[in-house]
Tab-separated table of C-alpha atoms in Angstrom:
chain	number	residue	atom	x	y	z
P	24	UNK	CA	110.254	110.310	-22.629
P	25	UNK	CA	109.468	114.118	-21.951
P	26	UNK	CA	110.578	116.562	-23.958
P	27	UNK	CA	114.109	118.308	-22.896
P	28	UNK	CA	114.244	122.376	-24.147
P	29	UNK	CA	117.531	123.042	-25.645
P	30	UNK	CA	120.565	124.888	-24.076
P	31	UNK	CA	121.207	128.254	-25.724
P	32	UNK	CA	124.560	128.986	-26.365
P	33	UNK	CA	125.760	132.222	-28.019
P	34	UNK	CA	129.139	132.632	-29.741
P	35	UNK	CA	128.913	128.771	-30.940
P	36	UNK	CA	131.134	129.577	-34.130
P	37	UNK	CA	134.120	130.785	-31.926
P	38	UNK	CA	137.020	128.864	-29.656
P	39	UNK	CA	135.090	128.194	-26.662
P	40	UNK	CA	131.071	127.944	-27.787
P	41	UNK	CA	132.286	125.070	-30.371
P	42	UNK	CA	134.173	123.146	-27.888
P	43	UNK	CA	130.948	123.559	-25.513
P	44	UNK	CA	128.635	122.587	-27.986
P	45	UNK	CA	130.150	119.543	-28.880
P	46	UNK	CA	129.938	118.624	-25.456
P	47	UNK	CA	127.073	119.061	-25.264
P	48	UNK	CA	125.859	116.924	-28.447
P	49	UNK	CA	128.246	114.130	-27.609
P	50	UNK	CA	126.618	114.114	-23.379
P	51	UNK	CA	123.110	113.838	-26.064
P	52	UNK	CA	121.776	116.589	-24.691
P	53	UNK	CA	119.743	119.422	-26.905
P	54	UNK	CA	121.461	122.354	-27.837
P	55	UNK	CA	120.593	125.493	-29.316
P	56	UNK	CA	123.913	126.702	-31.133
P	57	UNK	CA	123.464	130.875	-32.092
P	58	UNK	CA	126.357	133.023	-33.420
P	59	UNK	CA	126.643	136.077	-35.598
P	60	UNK	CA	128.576	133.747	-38.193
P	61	UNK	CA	128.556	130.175	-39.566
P	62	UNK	CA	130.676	127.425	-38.629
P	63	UNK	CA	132.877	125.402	-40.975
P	64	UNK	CA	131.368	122.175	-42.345
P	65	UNK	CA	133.073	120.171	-40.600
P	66	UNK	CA	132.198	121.757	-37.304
P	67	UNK	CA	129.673	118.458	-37.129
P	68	UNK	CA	126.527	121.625	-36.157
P	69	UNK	CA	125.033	124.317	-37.704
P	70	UNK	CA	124.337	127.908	-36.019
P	71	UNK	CA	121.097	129.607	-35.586
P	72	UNK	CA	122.645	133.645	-37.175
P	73	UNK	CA	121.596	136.075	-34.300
P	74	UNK	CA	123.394	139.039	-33.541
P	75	UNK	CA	123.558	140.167	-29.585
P	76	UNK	CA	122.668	143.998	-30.510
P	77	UNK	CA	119.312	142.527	-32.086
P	78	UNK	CA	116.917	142.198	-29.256
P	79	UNK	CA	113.931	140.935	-30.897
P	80	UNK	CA	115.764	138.503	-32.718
P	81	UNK	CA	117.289	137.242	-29.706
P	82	UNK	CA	113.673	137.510	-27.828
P	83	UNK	CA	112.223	135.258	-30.326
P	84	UNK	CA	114.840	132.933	-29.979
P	85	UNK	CA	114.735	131.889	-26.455
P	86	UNK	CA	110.669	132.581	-26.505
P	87	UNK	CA	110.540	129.350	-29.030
P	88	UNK	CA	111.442	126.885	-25.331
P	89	UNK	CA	115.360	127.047	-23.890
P	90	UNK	CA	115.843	125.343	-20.713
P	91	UNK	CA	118.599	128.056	-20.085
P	92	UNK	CA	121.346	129.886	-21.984
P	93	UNK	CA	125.296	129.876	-21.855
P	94	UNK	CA	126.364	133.149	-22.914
P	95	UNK	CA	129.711	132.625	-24.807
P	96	UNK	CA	129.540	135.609	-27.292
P	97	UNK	CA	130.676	138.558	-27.921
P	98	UNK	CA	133.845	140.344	-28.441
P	99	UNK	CA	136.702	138.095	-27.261
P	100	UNK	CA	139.695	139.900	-26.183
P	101	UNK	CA	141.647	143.120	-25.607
P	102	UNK	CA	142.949	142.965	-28.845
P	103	UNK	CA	139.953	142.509	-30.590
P	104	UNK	CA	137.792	145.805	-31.965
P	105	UNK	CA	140.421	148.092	-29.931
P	106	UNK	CA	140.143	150.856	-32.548
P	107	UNK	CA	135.784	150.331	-31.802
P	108	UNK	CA	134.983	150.917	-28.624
P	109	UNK	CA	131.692	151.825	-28.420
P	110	UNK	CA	131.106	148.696	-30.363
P	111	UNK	CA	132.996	146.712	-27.539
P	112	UNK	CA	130.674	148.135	-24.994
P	113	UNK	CA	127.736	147.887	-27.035
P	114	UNK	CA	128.279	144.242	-27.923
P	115	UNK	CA	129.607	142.816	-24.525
P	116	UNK	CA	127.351	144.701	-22.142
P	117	UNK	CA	124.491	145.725	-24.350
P	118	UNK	CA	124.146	142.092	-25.849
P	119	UNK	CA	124.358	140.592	-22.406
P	120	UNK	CA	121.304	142.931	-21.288
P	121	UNK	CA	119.443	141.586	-24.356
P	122	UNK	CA	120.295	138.053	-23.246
P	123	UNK	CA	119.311	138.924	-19.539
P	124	UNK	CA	115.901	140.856	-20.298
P	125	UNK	CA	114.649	137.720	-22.494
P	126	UNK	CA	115.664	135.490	-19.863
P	127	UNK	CA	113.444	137.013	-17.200
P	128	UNK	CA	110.812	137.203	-19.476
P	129	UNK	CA	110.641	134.235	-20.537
P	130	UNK	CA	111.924	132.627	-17.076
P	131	UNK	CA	114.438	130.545	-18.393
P	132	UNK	CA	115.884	128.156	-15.610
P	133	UNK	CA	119.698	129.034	-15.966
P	134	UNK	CA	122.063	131.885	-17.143
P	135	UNK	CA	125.542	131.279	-17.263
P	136	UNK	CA	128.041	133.790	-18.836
P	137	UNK	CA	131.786	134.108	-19.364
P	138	UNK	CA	133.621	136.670	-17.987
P	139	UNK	CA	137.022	137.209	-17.855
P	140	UNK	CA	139.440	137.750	-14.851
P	141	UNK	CA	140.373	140.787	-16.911
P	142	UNK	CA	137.560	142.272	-14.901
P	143	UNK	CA	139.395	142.379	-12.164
P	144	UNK	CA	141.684	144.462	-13.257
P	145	UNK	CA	145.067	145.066	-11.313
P	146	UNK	CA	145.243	143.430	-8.170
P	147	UNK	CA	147.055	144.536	-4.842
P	148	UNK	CA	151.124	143.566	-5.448
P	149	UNK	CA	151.803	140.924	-3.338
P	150	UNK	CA	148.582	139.188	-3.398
P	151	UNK	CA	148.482	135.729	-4.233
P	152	UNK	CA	145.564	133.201	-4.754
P	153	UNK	CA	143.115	136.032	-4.585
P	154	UNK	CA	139.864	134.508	-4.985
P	155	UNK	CA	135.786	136.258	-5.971
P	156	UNK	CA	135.112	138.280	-3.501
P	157	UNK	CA	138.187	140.672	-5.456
P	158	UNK	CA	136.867	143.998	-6.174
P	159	UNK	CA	135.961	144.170	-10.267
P	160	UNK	CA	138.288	147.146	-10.984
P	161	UNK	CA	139.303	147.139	-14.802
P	162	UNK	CA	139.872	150.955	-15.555
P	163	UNK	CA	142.961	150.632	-17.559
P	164	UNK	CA	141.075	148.516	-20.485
P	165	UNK	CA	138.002	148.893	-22.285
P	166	UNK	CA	137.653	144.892	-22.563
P	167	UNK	CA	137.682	144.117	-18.866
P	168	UNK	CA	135.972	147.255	-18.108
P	169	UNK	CA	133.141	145.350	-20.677
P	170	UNK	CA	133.323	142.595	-18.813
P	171	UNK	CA	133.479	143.833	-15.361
P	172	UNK	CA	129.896	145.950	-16.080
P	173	UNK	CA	128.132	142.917	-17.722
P	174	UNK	CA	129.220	140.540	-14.527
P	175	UNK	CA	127.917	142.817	-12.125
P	176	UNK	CA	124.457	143.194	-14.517
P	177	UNK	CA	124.428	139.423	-14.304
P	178	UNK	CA	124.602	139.275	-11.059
P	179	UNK	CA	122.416	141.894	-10.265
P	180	UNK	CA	119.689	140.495	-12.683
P	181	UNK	CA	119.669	137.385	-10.589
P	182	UNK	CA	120.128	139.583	-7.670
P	183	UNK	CA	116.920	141.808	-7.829
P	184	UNK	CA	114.246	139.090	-10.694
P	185	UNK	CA	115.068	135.904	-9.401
P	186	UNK	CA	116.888	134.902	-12.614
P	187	UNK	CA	119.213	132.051	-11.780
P	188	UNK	CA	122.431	133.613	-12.919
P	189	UNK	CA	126.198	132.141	-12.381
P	190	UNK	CA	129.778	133.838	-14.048
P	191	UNK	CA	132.743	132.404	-15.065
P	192	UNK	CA	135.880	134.434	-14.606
P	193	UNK	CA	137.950	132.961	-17.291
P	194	UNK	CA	141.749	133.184	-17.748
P	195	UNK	CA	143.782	133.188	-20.917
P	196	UNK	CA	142.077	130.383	-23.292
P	197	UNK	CA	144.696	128.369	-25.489
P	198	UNK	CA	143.956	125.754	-27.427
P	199	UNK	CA	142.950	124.285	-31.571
P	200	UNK	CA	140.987	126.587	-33.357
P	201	UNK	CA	141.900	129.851	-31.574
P	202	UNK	CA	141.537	132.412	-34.456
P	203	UNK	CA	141.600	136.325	-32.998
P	204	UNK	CA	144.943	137.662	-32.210
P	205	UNK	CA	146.817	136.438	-28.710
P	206	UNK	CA	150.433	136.082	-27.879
P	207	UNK	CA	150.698	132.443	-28.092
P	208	UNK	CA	149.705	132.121	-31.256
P	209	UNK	CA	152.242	134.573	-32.708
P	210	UNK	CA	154.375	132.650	-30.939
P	211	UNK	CA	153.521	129.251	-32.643
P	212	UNK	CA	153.292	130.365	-35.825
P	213	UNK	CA	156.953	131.215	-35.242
P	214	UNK	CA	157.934	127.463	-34.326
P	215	UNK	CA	155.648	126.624	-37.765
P	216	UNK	CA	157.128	129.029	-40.528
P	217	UNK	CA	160.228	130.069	-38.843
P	218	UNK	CA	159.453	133.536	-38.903
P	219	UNK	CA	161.309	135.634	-35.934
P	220	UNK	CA	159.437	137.014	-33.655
P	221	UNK	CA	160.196	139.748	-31.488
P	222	UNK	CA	158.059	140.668	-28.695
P	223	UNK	CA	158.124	144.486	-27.206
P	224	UNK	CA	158.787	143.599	-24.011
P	225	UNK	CA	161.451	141.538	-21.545
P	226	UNK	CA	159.125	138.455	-21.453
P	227	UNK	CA	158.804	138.673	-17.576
P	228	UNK	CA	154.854	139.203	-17.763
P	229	UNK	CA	152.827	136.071	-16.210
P	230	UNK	CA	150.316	134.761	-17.821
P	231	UNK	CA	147.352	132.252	-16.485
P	232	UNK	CA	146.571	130.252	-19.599
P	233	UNK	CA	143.876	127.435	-19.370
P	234	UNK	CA	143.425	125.160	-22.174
P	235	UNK	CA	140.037	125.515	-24.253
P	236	UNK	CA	138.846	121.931	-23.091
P	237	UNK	CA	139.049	122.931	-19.702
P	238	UNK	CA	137.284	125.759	-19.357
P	239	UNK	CA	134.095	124.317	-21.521
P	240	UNK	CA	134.450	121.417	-18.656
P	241	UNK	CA	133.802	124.486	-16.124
P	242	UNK	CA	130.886	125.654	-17.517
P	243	UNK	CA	129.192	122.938	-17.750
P	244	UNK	CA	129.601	122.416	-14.161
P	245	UNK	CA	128.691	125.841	-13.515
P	246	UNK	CA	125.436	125.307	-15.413
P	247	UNK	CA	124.389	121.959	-13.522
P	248	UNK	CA	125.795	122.308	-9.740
P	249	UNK	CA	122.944	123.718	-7.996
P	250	UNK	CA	125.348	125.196	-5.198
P	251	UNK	CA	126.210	127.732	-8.239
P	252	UNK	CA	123.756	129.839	-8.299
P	253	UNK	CA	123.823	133.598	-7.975
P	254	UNK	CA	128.199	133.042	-7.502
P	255	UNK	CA	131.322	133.666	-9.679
P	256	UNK	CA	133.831	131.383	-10.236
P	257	UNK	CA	137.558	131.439	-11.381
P	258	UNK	CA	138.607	129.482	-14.316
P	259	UNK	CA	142.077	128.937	-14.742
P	260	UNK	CA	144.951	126.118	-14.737
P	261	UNK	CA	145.519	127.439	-11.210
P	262	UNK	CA	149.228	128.003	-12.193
P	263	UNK	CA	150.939	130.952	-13.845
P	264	UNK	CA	153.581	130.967	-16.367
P	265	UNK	CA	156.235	134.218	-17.729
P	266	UNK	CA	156.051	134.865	-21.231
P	267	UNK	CA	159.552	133.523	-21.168
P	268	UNK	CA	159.247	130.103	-19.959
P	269	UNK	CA	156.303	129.993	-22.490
P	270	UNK	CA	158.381	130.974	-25.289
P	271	UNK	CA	160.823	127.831	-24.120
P	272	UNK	CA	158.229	125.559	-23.702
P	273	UNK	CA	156.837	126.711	-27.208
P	274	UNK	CA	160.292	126.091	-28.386
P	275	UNK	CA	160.144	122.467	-26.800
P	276	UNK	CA	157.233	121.478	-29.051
P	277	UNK	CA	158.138	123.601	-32.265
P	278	UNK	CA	161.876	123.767	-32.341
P	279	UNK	CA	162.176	126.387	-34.835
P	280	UNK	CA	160.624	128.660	-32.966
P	281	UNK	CA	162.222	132.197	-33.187
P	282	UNK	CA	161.331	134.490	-30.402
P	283	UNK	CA	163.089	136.811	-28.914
P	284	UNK	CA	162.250	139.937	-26.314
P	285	UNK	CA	163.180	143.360	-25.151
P	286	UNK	CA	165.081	143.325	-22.495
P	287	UNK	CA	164.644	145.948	-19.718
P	288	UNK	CA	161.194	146.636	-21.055
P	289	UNK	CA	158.005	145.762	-18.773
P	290	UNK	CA	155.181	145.093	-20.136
P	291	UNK	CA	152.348	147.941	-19.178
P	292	UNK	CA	149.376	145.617	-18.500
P	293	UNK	CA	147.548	144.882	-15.322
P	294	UNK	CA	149.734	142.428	-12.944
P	295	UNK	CA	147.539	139.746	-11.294
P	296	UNK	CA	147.970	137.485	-8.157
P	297	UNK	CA	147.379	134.129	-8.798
P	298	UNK	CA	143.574	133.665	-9.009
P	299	UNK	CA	142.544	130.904	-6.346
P	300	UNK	CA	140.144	127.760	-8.031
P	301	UNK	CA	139.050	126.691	-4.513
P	302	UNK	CA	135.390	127.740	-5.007
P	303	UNK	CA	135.209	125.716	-8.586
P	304	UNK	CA	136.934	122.796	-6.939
P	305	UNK	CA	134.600	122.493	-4.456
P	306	UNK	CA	131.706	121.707	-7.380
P	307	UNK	CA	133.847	118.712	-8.407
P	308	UNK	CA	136.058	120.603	-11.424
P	309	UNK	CA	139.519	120.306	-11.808
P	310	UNK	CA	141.493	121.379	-14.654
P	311	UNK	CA	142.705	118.979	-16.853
P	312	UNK	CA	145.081	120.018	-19.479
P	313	UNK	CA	148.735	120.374	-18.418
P	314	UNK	CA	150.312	123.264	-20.410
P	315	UNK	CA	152.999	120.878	-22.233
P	316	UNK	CA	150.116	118.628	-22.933
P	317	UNK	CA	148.032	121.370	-23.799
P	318	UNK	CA	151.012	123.067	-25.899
P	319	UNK	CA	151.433	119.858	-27.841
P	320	UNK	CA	148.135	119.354	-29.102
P	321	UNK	CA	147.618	122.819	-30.194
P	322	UNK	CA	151.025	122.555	-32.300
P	323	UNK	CA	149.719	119.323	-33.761
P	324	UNK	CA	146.533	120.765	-34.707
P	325	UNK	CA	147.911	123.710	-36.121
P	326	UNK	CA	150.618	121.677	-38.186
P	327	UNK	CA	147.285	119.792	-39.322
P	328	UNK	CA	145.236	122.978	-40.114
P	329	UNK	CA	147.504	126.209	-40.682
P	330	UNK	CA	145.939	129.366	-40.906
């Protein structure tokens, strides 16, 4: 049987690389699992340590035979290194570059990485299932401004060397093992301690969640459908939920759940349309995990591992 090169995936240690990794193993194919930071024991893997500012480290990494890389690193969210910015940047666009230059280089067959639909910024009120072709116009955040420059590099590294590039536009991830700071999980730690909560705002913000499982389903699709290539792709639950109605649904699966908002306050974020999943649909993905459902594991995992 010939020899198979290893998938490189970055950010293996965090909430979606781990998921995607043990995919991976359990589909028995090779994987090359690279982070900045171990994973627990029981993650079932160990990590190759790499970190995305260090070019030559990354170089020598994907020099030693990848079949192609699934960039899942960097900074995670817009709460994450807020008070760092030039890190932010530096990390999520000038890691991707790193990623990018040693794939053409060493003409790697496939380069997928996650993006976020932060990227897109605020889109036009009134706009519903607004699909790729969306201008990338994050301004108001340095996170989807991070993410909107290194999708367009990706694109345009495919674009203008023939590197086989593909982007996922992912929404808000949910699911076990989420560590870095998001609304949800404030808002089951409330259901698991009892702690009120009060959240600065009158709860009316929507939200387009999409459970962990799901989205590491969509990547792998995006990294074998040939029809993929040089595209971006949505990744959501296709459905969007208030802040509200997640705090009752929260409350549903963790009854002592305290969580309360301001009312008359909006939220000052971007508002979104609902993002349309047609062009991931048509590769055969569909997303999986109901929110309940979804809701319901992550409470019993977190009962079974608090943090």
């Amino acid at each position: 049987m010939p020899h198979c090169p290893p998938i490189l995936v970055t950010g293996a240690a965090g909430l979606i690389g781990r998921v995607l990794v043990g995919r991976l193993m359990d589909a028995g194919r090779p994987v090359l699992p690279v982070d900045r930071v171990p994973v627990p024991p029981d993650a079932g893997f160990t990590v190759t340590i790499a970190e995305l500012t260090d070019v030559h480290r990354l170089h020598a990494l994907v020099a030693s035979g990848v079949d192609g890389i699934i960039h899942c690193g960097g900074i995670s969210g817009p709460a994450v290194g807020r008070d760092h910015p030039a890190g932010v940047a530096t990390v999520n666009v000038g890691g991707t570059v790193n990623l990018l230059e040693a794939a053409r280089l060493c003409a790697v067959r496939r380069f997928v990485f996650c993006s976020s639909i932060v990227a897109y910024g605020a889109t036009p009120a009134g706009q519903d299932r607004v699909d790729e072709a969306a201008p990338l116009t994050a301004t108001s955040d340095l996170y989807g401004a991070s993410k909107a420059a290194a999708d367009l590099l990706v694109r345009a590294y495919g674009a203008q060397h023939g590197l086989d590039t593909r982007v996922g536009r992912i929404g808000w991830v949910y699911g076990p093992r989420r560590s870095t700071p998001s609304v949800l999980g404030s808002m089951m730690r409330s259901g698991l301690d009892g702690t009120p909560l009060v959240i600065d705002h009158d709860g009316t913000f929507p939200l387009q969640l999409v459970h962990v499982e799901d989205v590491a389903a969509a990547l792998l699709t995006l990294y074998d459908a040939d029809a993929a290539a040089g595209r971006a792709f949505n990744i959501t639950a296709g459905t969007q939920t208030r802040m509200a109605a997640l705090a009752d649904l929260v409350r549903e699966v963790l009854p002592s759940a305290d969580i309360r908002f301001t009312p008359g306050k909006a939220l000052d974020a971007d508002r979104q349309g609902l993002f349309s999943l047609d062009a991931l649909q048509r590769l055969g993905w569909r997303p999986r995990v109901g929110l309940a459902e979804g809701l319901a594991g992550y409470a019993d995992w977190l009962k079974r591992h608090p943090y």
